[in-house]
Coordinates of C-alpha atoms in Angstrom, one line a residue:
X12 CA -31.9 4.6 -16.4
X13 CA -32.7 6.2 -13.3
X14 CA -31.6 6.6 -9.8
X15 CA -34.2 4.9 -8.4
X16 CA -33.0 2.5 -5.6
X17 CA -35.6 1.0 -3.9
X18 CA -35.6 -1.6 -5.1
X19 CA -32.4 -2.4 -4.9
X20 CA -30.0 -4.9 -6.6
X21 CA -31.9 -7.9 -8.2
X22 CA -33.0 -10.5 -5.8
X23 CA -32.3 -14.0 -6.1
X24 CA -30.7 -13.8 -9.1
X25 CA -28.0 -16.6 -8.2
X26 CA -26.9 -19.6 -6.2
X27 CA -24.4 -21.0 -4.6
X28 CA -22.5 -22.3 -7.6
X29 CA -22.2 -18.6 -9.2
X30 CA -21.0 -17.3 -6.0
X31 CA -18.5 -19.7 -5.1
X32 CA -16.7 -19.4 -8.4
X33 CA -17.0 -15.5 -7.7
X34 CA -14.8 -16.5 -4.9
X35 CA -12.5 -19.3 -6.7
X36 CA -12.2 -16.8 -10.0
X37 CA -11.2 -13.7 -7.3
X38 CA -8.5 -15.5 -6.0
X39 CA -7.1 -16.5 -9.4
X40 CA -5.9 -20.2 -9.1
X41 CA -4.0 -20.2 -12.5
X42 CA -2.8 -17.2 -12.2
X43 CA -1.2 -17.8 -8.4
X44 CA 0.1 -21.3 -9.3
X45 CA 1.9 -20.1 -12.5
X46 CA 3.0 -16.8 -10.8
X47 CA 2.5 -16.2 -7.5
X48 CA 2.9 -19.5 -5.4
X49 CA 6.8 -20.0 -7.4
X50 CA 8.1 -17.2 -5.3
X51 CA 8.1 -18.5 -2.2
X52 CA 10.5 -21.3 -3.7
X53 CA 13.2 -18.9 -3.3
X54 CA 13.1 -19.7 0.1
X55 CA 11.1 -23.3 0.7
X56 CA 12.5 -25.2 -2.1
X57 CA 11.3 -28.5 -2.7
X58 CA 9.4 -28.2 1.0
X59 CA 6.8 -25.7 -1.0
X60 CA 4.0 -28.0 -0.8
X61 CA 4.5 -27.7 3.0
X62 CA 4.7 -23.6 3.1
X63 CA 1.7 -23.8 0.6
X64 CA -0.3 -26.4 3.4
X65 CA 0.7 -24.2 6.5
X66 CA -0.7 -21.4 4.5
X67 CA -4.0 -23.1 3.6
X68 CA -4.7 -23.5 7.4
X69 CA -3.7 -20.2 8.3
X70 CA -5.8 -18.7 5.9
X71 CA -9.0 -20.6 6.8
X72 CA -8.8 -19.1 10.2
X73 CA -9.9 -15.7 8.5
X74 CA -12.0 -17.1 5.7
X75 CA -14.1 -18.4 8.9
X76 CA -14.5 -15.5 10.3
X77 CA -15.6 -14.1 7.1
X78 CA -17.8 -16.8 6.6
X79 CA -19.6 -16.3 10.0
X80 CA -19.9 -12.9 9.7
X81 CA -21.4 -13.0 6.0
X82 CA -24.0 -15.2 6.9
X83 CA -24.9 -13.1 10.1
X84 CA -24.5 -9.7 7.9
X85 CA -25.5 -10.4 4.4
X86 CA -25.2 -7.1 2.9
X87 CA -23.4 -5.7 -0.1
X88 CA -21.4 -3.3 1.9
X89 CA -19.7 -6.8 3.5
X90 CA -16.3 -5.9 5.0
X91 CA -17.5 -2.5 6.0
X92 CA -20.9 -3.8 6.9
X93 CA -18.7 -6.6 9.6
X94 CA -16.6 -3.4 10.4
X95 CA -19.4 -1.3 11.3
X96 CA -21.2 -4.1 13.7
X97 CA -18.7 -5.5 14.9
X98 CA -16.0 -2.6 15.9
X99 CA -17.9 0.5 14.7
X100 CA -19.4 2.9 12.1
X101 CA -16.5 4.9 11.6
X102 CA -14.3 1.9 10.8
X103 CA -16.7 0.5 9.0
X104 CA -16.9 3.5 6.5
X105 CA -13.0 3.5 6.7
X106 CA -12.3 0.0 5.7
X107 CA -15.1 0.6 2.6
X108 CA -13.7 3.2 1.5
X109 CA -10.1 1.6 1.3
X110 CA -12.0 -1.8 -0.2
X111 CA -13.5 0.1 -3.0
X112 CA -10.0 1.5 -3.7
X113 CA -8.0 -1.3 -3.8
X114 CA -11.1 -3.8 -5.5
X115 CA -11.3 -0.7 -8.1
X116 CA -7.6 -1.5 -8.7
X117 CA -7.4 -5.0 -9.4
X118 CA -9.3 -5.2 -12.3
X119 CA -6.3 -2.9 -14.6
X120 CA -3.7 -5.1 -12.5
X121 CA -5.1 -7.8 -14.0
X122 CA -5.6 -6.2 -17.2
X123 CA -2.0 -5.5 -17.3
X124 CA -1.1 -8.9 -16.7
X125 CA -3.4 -10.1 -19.8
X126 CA -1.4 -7.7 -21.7
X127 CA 2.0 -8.5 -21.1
X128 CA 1.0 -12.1 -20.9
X129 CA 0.1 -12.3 -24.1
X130 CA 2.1 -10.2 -25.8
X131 CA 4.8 -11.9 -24.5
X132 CA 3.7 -15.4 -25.5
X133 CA 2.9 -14.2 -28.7
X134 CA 6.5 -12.2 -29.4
X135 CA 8.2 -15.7 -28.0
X136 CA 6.1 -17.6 -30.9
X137 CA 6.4 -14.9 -33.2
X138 CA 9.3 -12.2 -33.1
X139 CA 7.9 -10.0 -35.4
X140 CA 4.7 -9.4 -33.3
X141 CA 6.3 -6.3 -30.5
X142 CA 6.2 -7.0 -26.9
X143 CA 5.2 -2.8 -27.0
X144 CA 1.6 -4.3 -28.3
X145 CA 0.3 -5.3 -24.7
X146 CA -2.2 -2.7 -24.8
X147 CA -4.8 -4.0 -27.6
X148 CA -5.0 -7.2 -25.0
X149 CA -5.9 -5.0 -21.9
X150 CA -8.8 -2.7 -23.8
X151 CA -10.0 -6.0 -24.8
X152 CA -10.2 -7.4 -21.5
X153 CA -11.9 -4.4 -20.0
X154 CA -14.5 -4.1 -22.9
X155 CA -15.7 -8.1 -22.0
X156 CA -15.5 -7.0 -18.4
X157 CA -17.7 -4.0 -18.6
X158 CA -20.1 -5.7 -21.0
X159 CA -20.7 -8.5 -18.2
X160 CA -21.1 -5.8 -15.6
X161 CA -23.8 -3.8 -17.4
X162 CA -26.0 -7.0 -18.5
X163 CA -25.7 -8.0 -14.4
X164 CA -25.0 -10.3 -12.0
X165 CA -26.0 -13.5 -14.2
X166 CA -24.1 -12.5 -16.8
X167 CA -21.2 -12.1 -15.1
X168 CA -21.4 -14.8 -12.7
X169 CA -22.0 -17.3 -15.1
X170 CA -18.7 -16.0 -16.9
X171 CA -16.8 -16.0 -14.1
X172 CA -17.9 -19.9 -13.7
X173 CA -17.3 -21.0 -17.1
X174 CA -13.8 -19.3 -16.4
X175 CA -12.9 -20.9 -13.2
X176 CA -14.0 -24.6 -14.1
X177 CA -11.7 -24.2 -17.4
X178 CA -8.5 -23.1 -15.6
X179 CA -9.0 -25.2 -12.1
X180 CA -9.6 -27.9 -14.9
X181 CA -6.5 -27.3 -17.4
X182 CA -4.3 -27.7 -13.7
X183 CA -5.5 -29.9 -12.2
X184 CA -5.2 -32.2 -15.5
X185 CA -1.7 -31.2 -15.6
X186 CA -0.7 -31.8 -12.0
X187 CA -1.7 -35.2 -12.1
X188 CA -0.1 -35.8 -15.5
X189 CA 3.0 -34.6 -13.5
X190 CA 2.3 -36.9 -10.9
X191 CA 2.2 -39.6 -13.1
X192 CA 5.4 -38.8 -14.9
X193 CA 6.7 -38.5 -11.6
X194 CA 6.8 -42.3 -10.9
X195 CA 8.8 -43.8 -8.8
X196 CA 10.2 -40.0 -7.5
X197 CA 6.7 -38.7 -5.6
X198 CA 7.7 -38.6 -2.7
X199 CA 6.0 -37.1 1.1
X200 CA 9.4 -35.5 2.2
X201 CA 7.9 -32.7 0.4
X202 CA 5.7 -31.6 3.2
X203 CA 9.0 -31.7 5.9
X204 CA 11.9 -29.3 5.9
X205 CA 14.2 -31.3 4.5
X206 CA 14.5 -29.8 1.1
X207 CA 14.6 -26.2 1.6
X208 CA 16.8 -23.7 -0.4
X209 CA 20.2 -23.0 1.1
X210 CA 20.8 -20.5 3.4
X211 CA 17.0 -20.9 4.6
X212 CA 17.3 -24.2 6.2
X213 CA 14.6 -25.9 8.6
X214 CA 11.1 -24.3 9.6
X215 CA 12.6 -21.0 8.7
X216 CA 12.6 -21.3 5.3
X217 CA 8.9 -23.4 5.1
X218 CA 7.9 -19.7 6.6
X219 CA 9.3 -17.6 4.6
X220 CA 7.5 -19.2 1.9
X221 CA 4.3 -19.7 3.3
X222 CA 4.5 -15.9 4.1
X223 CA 4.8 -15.5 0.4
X224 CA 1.9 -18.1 -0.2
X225 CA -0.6 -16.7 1.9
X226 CA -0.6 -13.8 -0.7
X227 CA -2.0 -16.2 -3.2
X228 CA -5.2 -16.8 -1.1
X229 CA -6.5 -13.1 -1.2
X230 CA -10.0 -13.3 -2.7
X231 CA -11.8 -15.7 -1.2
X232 CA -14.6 -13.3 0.7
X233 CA -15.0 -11.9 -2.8
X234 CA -18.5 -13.5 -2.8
X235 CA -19.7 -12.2 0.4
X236 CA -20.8 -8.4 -1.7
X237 CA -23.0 -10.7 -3.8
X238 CA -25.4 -11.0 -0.6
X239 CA -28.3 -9.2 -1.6
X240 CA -28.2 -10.9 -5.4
X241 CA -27.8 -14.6 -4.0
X242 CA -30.9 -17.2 -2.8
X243 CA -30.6 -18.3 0.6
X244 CA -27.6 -15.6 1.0
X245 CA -27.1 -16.6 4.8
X246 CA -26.5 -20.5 4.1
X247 CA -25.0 -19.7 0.4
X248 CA -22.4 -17.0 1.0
X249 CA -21.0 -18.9 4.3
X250 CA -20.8 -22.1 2.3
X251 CA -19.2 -20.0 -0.9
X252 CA -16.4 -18.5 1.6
X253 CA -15.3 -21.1 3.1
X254 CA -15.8 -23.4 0.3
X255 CA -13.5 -21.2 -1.6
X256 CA -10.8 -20.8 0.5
X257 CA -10.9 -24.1 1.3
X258 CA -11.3 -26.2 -2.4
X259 CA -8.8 -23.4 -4.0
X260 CA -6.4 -24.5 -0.7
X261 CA -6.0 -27.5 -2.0
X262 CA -6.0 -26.9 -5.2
X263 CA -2.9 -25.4 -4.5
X264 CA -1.4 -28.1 -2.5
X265 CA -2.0 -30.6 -5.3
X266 CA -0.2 -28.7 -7.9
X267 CA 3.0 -27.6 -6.0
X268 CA 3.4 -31.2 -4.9
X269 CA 3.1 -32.1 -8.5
X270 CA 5.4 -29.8 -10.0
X271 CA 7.6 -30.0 -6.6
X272 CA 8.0 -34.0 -7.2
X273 CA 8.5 -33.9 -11.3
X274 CA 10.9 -30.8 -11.8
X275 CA 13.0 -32.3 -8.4
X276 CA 12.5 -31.0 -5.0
X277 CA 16.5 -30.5 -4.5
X278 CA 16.6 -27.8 -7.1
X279 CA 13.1 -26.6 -7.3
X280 CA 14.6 -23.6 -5.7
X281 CA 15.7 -22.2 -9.0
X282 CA 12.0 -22.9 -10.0
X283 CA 9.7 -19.4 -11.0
X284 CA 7.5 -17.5 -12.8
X285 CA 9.3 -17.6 -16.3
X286 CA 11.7 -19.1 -18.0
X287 CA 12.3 -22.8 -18.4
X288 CA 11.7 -23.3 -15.1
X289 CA 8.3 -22.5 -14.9
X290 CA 4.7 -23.9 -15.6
X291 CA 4.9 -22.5 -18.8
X292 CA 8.6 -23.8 -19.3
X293 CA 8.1 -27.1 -18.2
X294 CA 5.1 -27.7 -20.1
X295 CA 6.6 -26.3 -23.3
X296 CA 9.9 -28.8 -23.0
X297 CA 8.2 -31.9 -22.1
X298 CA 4.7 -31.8 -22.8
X299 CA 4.2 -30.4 -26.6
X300 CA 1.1 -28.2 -27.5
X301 CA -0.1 -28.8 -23.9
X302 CA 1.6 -25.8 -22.7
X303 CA -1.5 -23.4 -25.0
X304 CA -3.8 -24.9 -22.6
X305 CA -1.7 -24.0 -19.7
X306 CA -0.7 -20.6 -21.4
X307 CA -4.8 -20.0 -22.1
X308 CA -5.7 -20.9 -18.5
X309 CA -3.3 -18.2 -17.5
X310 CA -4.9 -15.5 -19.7
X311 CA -8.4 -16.8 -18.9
X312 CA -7.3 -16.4 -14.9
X313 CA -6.8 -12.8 -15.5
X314 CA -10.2 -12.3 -17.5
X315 CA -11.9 -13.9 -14.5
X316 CA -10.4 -12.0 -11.7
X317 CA -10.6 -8.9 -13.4
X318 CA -14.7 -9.6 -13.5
X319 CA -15.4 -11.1 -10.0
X320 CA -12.9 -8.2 -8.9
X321 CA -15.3 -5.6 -10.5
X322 CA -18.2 -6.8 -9.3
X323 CA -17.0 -6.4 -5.8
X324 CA -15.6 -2.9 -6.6
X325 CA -19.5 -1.9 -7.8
X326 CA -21.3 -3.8 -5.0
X327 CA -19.3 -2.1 -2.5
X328 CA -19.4 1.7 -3.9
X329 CA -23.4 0.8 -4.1
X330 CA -24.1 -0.2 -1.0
X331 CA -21.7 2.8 0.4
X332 CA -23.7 5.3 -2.3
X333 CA -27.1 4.3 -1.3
X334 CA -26.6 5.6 2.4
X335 CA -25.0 8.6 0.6
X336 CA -21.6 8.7 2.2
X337 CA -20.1 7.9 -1.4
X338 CA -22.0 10.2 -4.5
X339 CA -25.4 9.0 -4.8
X340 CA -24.7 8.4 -8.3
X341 CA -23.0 5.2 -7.7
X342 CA -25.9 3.9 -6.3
X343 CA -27.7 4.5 -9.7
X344 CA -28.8 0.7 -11.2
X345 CA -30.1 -0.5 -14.9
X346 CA -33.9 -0.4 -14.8
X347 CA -34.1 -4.0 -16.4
X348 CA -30.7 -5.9 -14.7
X349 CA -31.0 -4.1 -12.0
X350 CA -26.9 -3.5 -12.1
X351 CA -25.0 -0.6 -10.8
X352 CA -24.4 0.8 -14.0
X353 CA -22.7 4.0 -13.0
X354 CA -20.6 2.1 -10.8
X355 CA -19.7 -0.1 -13.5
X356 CA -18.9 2.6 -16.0
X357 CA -16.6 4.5 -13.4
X358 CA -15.2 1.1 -12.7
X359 CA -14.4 0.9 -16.4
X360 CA -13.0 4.0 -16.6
X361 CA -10.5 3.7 -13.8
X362 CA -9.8 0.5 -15.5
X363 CA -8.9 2.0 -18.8
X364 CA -7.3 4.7 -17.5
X365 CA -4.9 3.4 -15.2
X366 CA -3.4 0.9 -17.5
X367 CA -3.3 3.2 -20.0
X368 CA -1.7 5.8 -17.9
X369 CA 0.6 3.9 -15.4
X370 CA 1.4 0.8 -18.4
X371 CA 2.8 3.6 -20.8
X372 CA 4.1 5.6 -18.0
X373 CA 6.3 2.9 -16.2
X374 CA 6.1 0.1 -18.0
X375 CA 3.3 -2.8 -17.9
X376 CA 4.9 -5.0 -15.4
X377 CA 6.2 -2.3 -13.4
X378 CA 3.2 -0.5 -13.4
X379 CA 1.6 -4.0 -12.1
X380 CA 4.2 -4.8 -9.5
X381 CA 2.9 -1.1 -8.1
X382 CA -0.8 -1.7 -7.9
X383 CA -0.3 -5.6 -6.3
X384 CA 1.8 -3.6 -3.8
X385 CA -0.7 -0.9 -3.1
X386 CA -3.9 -4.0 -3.2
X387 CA -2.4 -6.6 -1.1
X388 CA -1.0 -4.2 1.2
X389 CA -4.9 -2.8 1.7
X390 CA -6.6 -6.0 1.3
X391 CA -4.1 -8.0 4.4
X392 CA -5.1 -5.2 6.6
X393 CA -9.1 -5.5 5.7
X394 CA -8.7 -8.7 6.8
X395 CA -7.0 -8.0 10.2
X396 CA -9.6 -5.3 10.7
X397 CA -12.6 -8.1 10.1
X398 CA -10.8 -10.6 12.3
X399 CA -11.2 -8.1 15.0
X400 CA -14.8 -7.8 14.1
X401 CA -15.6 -11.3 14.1
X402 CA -14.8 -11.1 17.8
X403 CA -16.2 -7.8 18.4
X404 CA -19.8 -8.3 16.8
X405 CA -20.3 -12.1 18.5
X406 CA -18.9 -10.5 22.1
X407 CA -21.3 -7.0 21.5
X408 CA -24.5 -8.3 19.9
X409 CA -24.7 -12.1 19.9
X410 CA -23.0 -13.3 23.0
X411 CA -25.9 -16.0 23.1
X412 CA -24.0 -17.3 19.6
X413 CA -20.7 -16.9 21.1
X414 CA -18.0 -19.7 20.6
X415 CA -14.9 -19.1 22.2
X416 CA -12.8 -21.0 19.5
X417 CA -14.5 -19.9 16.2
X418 CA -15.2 -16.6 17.3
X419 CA -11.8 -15.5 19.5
X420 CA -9.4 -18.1 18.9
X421 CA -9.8 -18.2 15.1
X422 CA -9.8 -14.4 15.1
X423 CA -6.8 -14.4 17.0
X424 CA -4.9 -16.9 14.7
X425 CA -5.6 -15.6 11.9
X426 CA -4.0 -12.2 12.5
X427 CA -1.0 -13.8 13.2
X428 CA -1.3 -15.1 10.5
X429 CA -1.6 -12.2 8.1
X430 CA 0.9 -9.3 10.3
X431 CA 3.7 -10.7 8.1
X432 CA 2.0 -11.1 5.0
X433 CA 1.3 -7.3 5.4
X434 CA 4.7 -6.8 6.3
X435 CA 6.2 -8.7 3.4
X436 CA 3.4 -6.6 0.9
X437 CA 4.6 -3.5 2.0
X438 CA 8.2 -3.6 1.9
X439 CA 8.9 -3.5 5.9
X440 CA 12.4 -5.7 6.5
X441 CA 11.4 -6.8 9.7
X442 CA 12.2 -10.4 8.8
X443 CA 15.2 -11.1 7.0
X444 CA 13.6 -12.5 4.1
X445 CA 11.3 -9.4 3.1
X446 CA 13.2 -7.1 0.8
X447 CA 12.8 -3.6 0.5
X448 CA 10.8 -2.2 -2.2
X449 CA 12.4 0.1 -4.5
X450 CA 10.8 3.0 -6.7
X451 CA 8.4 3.4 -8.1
X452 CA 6.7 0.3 -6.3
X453 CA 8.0 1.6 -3.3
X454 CA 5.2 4.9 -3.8
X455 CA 2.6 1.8 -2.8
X456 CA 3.0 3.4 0.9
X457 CA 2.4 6.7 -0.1
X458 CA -0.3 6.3 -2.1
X459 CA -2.1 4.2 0.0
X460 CA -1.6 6.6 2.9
X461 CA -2.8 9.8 0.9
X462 CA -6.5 7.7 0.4
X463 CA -7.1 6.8 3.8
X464 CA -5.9 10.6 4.6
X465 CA -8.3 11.6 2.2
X466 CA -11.2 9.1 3.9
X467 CA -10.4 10.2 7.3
X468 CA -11.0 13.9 6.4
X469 CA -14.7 12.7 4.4
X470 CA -14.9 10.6 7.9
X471 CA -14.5 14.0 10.0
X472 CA -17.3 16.1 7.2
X473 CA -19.8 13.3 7.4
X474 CA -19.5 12.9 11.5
X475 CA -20.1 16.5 11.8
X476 CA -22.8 16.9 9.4
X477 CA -24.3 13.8 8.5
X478 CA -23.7 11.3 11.4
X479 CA -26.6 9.4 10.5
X480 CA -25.4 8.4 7.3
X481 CA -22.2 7.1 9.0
X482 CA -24.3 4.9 11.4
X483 CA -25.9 3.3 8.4
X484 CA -22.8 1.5 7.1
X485 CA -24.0 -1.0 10.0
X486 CA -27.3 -1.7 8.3
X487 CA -28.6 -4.9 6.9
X488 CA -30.8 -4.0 4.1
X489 CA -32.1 -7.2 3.4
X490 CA -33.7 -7.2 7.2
X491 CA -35.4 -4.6 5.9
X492 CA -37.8 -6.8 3.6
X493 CA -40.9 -7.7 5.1
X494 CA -40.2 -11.2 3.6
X495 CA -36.9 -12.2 5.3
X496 CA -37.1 -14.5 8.0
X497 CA -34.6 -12.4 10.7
X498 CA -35.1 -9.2 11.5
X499 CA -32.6 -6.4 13.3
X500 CA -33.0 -4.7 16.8
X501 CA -32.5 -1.8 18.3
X502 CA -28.9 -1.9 18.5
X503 CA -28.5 -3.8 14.8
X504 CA -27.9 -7.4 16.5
X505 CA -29.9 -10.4 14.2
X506 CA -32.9 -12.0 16.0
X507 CA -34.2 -15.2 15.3

């Protein structure tokens, strides 16, 4: 190995399939329907599949804006790349050094979750096997995770694809078994606001758990830092975004209907995470050994979030580490796969180390509650920031491209749409439904304000210093080839 980097991450290594399941497998569809989407019952009862609609829309405001900007900016540095053209350098660096964070993070939250998963599972079947034996799971997770990221992108796209087909698959199967049983009780009041939970009556309630649904989208520009690795990366990435955002959408929409219609939209509010009244419950009480597959696709949802998460953690601290405002270690790559292998072994580390550390400190679930707070809470505002840019880089460098709708509207809309989705993630009661968090969750705030602190004061070094190196979190390097049919200007704008 060497720290040789000219010739960069390995070209054309995959297509659009790979990357559009790095997207699908980011965003976790098993994972959210089992655990993440139930919450905003509490509020939207049996009108859920109309929160989880209203979310799907809100959300493909942003993924568009993604999706233009990736195929303008096709770079591994992605969100900071689309900060740094479209608002400016110093935001740029900023929100990359809060997306390698957070992206750092989610692999061990996930990790966590495989642990007490199936621990869990496995003390329910077995009482003899100790719900304290989560950890043997995680290590096991994070050694297939790091073994995928050193033999390189193929590897560990084509993973991440065998992954996602198995759990969309085991889902959708079941949804429409659930329809089925359903019969003569499938019904489209479902997507009104009749059968909200009580005390969150009418449109209130549908938003209140759409707010809670939108969480469940986060991941879907997870392909956009495969850029430089992808064929056709302009066409492929925008397709993969929005593609994501938008099969994965409905996805969801399918499966809370069909779980909404067969458990009974008049008390689905009781419905969860755990319990009887759950995927996992429901499956186990009425449909035999089907719940393993269920249970499996769960499991298999964390394994393949956990790797399209680490591949964005180790794209991003490359692409930051090759203009040298992250150490130029990260930057290092395997001479054969051309992966960032020092990224990937730091990634590893952090993994290992903060599951071990906060999972035996707190507790596994606790310890996971804490880093979804302090990830979602970064990852909303990212995407507020990138809305901005969307506007800012087609109004500064490609007015000619301009469209008012797409590239203000949407931009527009989809901040609205995320401000209480942050609010919600972080604790903040300015809506009656959000609940405060409590400790140690509630060090989320904290801790995510003492790393942007920290990036702020590397911000104020590198300006002084190195300015140049700040300006470079703009740069395209695949406009640098001599084979590449756009190349940059003056100011960084794409010519064709």
């Amino acid at each position: 190995m060497s720290g040789d980097t000219t010739v960069g991450l390995r070209r054309d290594a995959i297509g659009l399939r790979e990357v559009l399941f790095q997207s699908i497998t980011a965003m976790a569809p098993a994972a959210a329907v089992a655990a993440s989407i139930p919450s905003g019952a509490a509020f939207a009862g049996g009108s859920l599949p109309l929160s989880v609609l209203i979310a799907l829309v809100a959300c493909l405001f942003t993924a568009t804006c993604v999706a233009e900007l990736a195929r303008e900016l096709p770079a591994a540095g992605s969100v900071a790349t689309y900060a740094a053209q479209g608002l400016h350098p110093a935001i740029g660096f900023l929100v990359g050094w809060g997306y390698v964070f957070v992206e750092a993070l989610v692999p061990p939250l996930l990790l966590l979750q495989l642990g007490f998963t199936t621990a869990g599972t496995l003390h329910q079947e077995w009482p003899s096997y100790s719900t304290d034996l989560w950890w043997p799971w995680s290590l096991a997770g994070a050694a297939v995770i790091a073994a995928t990221g050193w033999f390189g992108v193929r590897a560990s796209a084509r993973l991440g694809t065998v992954l996602g087909v198995f759990e969309v698959l085991v889902f959708l199967v079941f949804a429409l078994w659930l329809i089925g049983k359903a019969g003569g009780d499938n019904t489209l009041s479902v997507f009104g606001t009749s059968h909200t939970a009580k005390g969150q009556e009418g449109l209130g309630g549908v938003f209140a758990g759409s707010v809670y649904t939108v969480l469940a989208f986060a991941g879907f520009e997870a392909a956009a830092p495969l850029a430089e690795e992808t064929r056709d990366p302009r066409r492929t990435m925008h397709r993969a975004v929005l593609g994501a955002a938008l099969a994965i959408g409905l996805f969801y929409v399918v499966t809370t209907y069909a779980m909404t219609v067969y458990f009974g939209p008049d008390r689905f509010a009781a419905f969860g995470a755990s319990d009887a009244a759950s995927w996992e419950g429901v499956a186990r009480a009425s449909f035999g050994l089907f719940w393993v597959l269920v249970f499996l696709a769960v499991v298999n949802s964390t394994v393949a979030n956990a790797n399209a998460c680490a591949n964005v953690s180790t794209r991003t601290a490359f692409a930051l580490a090759r203009i040298r405002v992250l150490p130029r270690v990260l930057a290092t790559l395997h001479p054969k796969h051309r992966s960032p292998v020092a990224g990937t072994a730091v990634q590893s580390a952090v993994a290992v180390a903060a599951v071990l550390g906060l999972g035996f400190g707190y507790d596994p679930v606790t310890a996971f509650l804490l880093l979804a707070t302090v990830i979602v809470t970064v990852v909303i505002g990212v995407y507020i920031v990138v809305n901005a840019a969307c506007a800012g880089y087609f109004l500064r460098r490609r007015r000619e491209a301009l469209r008012p709708v797409r590239h203000l509207v949407f931009p527009l809309l989809g901040t609205a749409a995320f401000v209480p989705a942050l609010l919600t993630a972080a604790g903040l009661p300015v809506f009656d439904f959000v609940s405060e968090l409590t400790a140690p969750v509630s060090y989320a705030g904290p801790v995510v304000g003492v790393w942007m602190a920290a990036g702020l004061a590397v911000l104020v070094v590198l300006m002084r210093r190195h300015p140049e190196r700040v300006a470079e979190t703009a740069r395209v390097h695949l406009d640098d080839s001599p084979s590449t049919r756009h190349r940059q200007n003056e100011n960084g704008a794409v010519q064709r």
